[in-house]
Short mmCIF file of C-alpha atoms in Angstrom, two decimals:
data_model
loop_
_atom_site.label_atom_id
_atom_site.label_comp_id
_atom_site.label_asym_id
_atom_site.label_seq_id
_atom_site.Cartn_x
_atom_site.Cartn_y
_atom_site.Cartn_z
CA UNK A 1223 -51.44 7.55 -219.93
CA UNK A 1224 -52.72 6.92 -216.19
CA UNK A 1225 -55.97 8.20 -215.46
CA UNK A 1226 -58.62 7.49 -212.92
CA UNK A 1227 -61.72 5.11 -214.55
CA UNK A 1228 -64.05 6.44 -216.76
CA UNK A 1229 -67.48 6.63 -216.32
CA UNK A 1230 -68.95 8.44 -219.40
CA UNK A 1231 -71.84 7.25 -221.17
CA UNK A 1232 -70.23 4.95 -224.11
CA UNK A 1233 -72.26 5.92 -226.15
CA UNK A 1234 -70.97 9.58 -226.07
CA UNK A 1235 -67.06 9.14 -224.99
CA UNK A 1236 -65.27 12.85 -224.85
CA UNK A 1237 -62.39 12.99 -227.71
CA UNK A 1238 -59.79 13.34 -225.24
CA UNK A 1239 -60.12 9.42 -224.25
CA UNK A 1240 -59.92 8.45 -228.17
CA UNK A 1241 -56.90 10.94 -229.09
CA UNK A 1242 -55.11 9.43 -225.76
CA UNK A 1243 -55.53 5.98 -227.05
CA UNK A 1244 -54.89 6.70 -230.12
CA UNK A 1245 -51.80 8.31 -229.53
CA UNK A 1246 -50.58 5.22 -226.49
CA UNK A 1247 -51.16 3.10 -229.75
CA UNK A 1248 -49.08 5.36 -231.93
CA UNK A 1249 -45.86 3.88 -231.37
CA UNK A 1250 -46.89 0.13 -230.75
CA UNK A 1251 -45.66 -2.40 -232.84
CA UNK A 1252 -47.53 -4.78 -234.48
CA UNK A 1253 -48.31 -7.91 -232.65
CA UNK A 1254 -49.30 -8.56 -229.32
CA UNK A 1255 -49.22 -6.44 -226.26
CA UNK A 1256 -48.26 -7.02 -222.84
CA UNK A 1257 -51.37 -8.18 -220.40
CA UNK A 1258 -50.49 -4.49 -218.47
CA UNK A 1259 -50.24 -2.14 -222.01
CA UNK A 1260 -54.01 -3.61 -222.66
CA UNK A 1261 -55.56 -2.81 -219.60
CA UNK A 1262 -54.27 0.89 -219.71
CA UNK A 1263 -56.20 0.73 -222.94
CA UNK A 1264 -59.63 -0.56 -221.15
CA UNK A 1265 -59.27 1.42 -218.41
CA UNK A 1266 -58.57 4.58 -220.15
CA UNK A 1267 -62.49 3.24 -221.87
CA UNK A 1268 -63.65 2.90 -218.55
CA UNK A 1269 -63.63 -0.94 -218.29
CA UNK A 1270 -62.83 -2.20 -214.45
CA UNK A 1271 -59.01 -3.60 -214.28
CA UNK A 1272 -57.09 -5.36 -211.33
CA UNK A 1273 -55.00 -3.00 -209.42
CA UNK A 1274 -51.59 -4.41 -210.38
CA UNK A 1275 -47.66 -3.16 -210.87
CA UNK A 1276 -45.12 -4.18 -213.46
CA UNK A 1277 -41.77 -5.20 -211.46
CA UNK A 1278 -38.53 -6.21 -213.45
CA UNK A 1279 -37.12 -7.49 -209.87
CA UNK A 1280 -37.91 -9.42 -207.36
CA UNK A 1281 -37.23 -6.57 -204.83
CA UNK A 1282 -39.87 -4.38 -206.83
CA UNK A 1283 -41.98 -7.29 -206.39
CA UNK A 1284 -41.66 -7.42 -202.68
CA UNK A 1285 -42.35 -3.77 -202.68
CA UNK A 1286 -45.35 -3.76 -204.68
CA UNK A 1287 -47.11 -6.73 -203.53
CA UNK A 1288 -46.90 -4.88 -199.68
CA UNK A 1289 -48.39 -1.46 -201.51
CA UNK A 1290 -51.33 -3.54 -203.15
CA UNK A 1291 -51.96 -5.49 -200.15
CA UNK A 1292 -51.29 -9.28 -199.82
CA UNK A 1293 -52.10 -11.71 -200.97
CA UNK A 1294 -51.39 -10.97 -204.49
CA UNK A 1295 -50.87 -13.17 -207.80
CA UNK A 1296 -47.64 -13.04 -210.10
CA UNK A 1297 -47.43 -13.20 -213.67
CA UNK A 1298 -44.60 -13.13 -216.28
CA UNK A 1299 -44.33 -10.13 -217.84
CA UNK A 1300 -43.92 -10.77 -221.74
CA UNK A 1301 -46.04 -9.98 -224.96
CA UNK A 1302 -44.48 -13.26 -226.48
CA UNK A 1303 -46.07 -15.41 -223.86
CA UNK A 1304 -49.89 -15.36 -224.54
CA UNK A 1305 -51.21 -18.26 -222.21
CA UNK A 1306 -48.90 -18.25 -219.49
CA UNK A 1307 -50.73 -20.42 -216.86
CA UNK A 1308 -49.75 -23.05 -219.97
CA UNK A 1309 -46.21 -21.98 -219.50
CA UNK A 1310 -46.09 -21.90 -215.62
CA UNK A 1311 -45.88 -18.29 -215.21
CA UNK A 1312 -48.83 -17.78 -213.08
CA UNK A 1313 -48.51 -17.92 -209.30
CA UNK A 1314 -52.09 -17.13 -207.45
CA UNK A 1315 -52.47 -16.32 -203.69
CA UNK A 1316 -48.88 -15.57 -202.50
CA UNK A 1317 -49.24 -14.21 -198.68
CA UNK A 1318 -46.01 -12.91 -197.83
CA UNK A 1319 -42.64 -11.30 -198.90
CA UNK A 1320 -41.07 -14.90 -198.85
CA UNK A 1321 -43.42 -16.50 -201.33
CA UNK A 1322 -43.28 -13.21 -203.59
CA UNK A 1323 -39.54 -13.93 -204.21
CA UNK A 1324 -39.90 -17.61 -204.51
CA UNK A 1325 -42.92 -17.08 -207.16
CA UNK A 1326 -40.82 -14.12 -209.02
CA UNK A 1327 -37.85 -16.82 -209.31
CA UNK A 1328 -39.87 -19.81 -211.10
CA UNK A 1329 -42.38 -17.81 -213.08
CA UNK A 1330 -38.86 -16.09 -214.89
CA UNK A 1331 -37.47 -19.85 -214.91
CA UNK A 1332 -40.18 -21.63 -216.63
CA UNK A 1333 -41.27 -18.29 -218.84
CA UNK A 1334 -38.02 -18.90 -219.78
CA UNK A 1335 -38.25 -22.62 -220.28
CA UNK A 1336 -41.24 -22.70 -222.50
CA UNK A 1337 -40.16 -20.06 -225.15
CA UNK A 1338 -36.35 -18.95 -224.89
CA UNK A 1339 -36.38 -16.56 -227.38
CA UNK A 1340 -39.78 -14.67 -225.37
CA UNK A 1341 -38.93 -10.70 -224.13
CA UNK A 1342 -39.10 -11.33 -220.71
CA UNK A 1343 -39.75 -7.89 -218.94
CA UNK A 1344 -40.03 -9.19 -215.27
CA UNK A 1345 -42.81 -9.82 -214.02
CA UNK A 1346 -46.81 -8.27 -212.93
CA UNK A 1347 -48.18 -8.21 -209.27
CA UNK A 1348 -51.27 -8.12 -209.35
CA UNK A 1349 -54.11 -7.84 -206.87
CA UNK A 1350 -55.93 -11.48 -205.37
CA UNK A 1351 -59.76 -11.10 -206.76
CA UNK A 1352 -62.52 -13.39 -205.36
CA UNK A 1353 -65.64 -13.89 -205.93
CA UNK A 1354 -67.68 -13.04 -208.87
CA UNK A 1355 -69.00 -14.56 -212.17
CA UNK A 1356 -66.48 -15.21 -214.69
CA UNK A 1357 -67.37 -14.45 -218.30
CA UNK A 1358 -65.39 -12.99 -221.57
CA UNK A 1359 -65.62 -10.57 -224.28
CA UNK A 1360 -63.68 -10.94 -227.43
CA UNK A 1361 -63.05 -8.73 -230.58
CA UNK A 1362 -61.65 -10.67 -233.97
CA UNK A 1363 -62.44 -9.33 -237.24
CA UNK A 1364 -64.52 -11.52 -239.73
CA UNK A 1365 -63.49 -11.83 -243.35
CA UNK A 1366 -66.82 -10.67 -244.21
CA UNK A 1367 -68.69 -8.36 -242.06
CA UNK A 1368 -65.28 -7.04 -240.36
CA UNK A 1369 -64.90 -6.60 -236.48
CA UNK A 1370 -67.53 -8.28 -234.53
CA UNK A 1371 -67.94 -8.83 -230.22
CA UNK A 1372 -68.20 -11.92 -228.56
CA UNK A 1373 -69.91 -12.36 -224.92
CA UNK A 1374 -70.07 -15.63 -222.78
CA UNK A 1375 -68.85 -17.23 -220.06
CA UNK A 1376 -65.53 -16.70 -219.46
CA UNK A 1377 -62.79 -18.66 -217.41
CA UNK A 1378 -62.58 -22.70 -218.53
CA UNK A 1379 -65.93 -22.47 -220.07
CA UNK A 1380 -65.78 -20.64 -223.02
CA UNK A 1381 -63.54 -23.56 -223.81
CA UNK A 1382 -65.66 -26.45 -222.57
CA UNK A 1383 -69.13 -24.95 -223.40
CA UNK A 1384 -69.02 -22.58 -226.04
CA UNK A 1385 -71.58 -20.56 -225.15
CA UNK A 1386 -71.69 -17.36 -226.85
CA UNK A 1387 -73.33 -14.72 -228.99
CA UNK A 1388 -71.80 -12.52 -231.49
CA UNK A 1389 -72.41 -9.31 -232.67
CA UNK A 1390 -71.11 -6.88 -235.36
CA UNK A 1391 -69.75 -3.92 -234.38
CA UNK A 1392 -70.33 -0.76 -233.55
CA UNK A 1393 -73.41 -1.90 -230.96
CA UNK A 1394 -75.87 -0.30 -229.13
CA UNK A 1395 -76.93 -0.84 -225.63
CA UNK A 1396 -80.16 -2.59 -226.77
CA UNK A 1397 -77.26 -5.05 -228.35
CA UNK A 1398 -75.15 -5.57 -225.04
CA UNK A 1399 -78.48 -6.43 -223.15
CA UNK A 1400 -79.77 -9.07 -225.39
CA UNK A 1401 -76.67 -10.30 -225.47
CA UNK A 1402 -76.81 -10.98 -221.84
CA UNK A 1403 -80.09 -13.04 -222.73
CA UNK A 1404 -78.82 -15.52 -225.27
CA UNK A 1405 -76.38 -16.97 -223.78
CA UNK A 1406 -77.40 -20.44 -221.74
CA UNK A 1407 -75.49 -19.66 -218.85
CA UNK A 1408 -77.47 -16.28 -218.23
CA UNK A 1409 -79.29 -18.18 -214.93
CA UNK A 1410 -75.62 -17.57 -213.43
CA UNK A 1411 -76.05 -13.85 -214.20
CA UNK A 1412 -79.62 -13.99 -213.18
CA UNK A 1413 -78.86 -15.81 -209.30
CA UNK A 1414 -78.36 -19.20 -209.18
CA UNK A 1415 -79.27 -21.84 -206.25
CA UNK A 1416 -78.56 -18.89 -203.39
CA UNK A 1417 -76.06 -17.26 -205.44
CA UNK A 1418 -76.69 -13.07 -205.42
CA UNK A 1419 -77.33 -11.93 -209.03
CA UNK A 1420 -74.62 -10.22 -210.90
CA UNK A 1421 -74.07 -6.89 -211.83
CA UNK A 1422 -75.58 -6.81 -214.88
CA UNK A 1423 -75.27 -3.44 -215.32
CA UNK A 1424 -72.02 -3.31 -214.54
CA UNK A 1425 -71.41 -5.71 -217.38
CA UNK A 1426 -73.41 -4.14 -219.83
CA UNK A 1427 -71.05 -1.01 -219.50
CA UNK A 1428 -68.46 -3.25 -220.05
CA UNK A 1429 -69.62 -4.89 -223.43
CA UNK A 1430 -70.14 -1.71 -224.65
CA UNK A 1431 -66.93 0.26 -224.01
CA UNK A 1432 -64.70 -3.08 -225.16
CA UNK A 1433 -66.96 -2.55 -228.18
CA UNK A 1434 -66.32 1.41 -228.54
CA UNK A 1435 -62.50 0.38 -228.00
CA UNK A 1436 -62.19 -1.48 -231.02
CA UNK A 1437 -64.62 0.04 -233.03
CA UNK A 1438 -62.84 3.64 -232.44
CA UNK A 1439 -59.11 1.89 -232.97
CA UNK A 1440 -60.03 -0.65 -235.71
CA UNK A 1441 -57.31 0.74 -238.49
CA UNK A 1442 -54.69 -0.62 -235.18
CA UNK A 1443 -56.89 -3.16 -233.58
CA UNK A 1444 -57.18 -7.19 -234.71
CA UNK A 1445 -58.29 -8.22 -232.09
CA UNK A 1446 -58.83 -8.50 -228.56
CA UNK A 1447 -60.04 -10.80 -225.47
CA UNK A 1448 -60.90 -9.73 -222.11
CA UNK A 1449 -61.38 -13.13 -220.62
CA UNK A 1450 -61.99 -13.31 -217.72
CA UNK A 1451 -63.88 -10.56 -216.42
CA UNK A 1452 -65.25 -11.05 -213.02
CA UNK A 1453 -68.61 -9.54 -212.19
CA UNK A 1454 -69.35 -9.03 -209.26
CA UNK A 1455 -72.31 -9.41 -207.33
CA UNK A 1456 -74.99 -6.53 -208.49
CA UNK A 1457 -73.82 -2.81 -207.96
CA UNK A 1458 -70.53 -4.05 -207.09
CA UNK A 1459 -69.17 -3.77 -210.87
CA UNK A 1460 -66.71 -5.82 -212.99
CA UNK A 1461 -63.45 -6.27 -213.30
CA UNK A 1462 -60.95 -7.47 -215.87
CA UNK A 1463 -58.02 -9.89 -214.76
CA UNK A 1464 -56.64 -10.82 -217.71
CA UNK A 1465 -56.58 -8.97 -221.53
CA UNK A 1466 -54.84 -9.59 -224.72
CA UNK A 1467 -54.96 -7.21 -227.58
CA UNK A 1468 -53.37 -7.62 -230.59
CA UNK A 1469 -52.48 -4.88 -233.52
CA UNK A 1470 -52.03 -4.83 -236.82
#
């Protein structure tokens, strides 16, 4: 399922981008997918995603790190490893061929390392992105009121800060832009000390169609984090570097 990015209103998604998820989810197992599987899910929704190529060599690493343009990060490839800086299997800003093999070689090693028994695919090259505002959006599904969204800063604060707001789903766009409002960190949306102001736009769009994603695919869907997604400065759009989504 490879497509170019969608750019339909959310709101009013054609039923050839549900059926195509729906049938890419089809034959998924339960459990977590792979960082790549979820962001052909987000960008068949439309949802900004790094330009990036699964390689189960180091060779195909080489190769696709000189197609995407250096420098480029590397990842372990493996729905069994979930936070894989924590496991070593990150390598950010390699700038040649020589550093590409090196990184392919220890992110295997320590993926390895930290959980033996992981499937270990190879690994992802994925485009360097700078810049930006880092925030997340999360799916889980409450014992009560079922799935709800989550929108905040994203990166190491959502962790040190907790600054969020919640919503059940399905939303509206009047939802996804007072969203953007509660939050505490919104000045960093908004331009902050010479900083250009985000794309807020951008990340609307982005809040919603995570939202339509889950809410269309719920019966397979548990949950789901997009975290971070970099937004750029305004009308330059968003991007997601990193997803998890888990099925049931």
């Amino acid at each position: 399922m490879k497509r170019e990015d969608r750019r339909e209103d959310p709101d009013i998604l054609p039923g050839d981008i549900v059926k195509a998820a729906e049938i890419y989810l089809r034959d998924k197992p339960a459990g977590a997918m792979t960082e790549h599987e979820a962001k052909v899910l987000l960008r068949e929704y439309g949802i900004g995603v790094t330009e990036e190529r699964p390689c189960a060599s180091a060779e195909a690493a080489v190769a696709a790190a000189r197609e995407i343009g250096f420098p480029v990060v590397l990842k372990v490839d493996s729905p069994d490893i979930l936070h894989k800086t924590d496991a070593g299997a990150v390598r950010l800003n390699l700038a040649d061929e020589a550093a590409v093999r090196q990184a392919y070689d220890q992110v295997t090693a320590n993926a390895k390392k930290h959980k033996p028994s992981a499937r270990i695919s190879g690994v992802l090259v994925q485009e360097m992105v700078a810049g930006g505002t880092e925030v997340i959006i999360g799916v889980s599904r409450d014992p009560h009121f079922g799935p709800t969204i989550v929108f905040g800063l994203g990166g190491v604060f959502v962790e040190a800060l907790h600054d969020v707001t919640m919503r059940i789903l399905p939303i509206e766009r009047p939802d996804a832009e007072h969203m953007l409002e509660e939050i505490q960190g919104k000045k960093l949306l908004k331009g902050f000390r010479g900083r250009p102001p985000a794309d807020e736009l951008a990340l609307i769009e982005a809040i919603l169609r995570v939202g339509r994603l889950a809410h269309d695919h719920r019966e397979r869907i548990l949950e789901m984090d997009v975290n971070p997604l970099v937004v750029f400065d305004k009308g330059r759009g968003a991007k997601a570097l990193d997803a998890l989504i888990v099925l049931k």
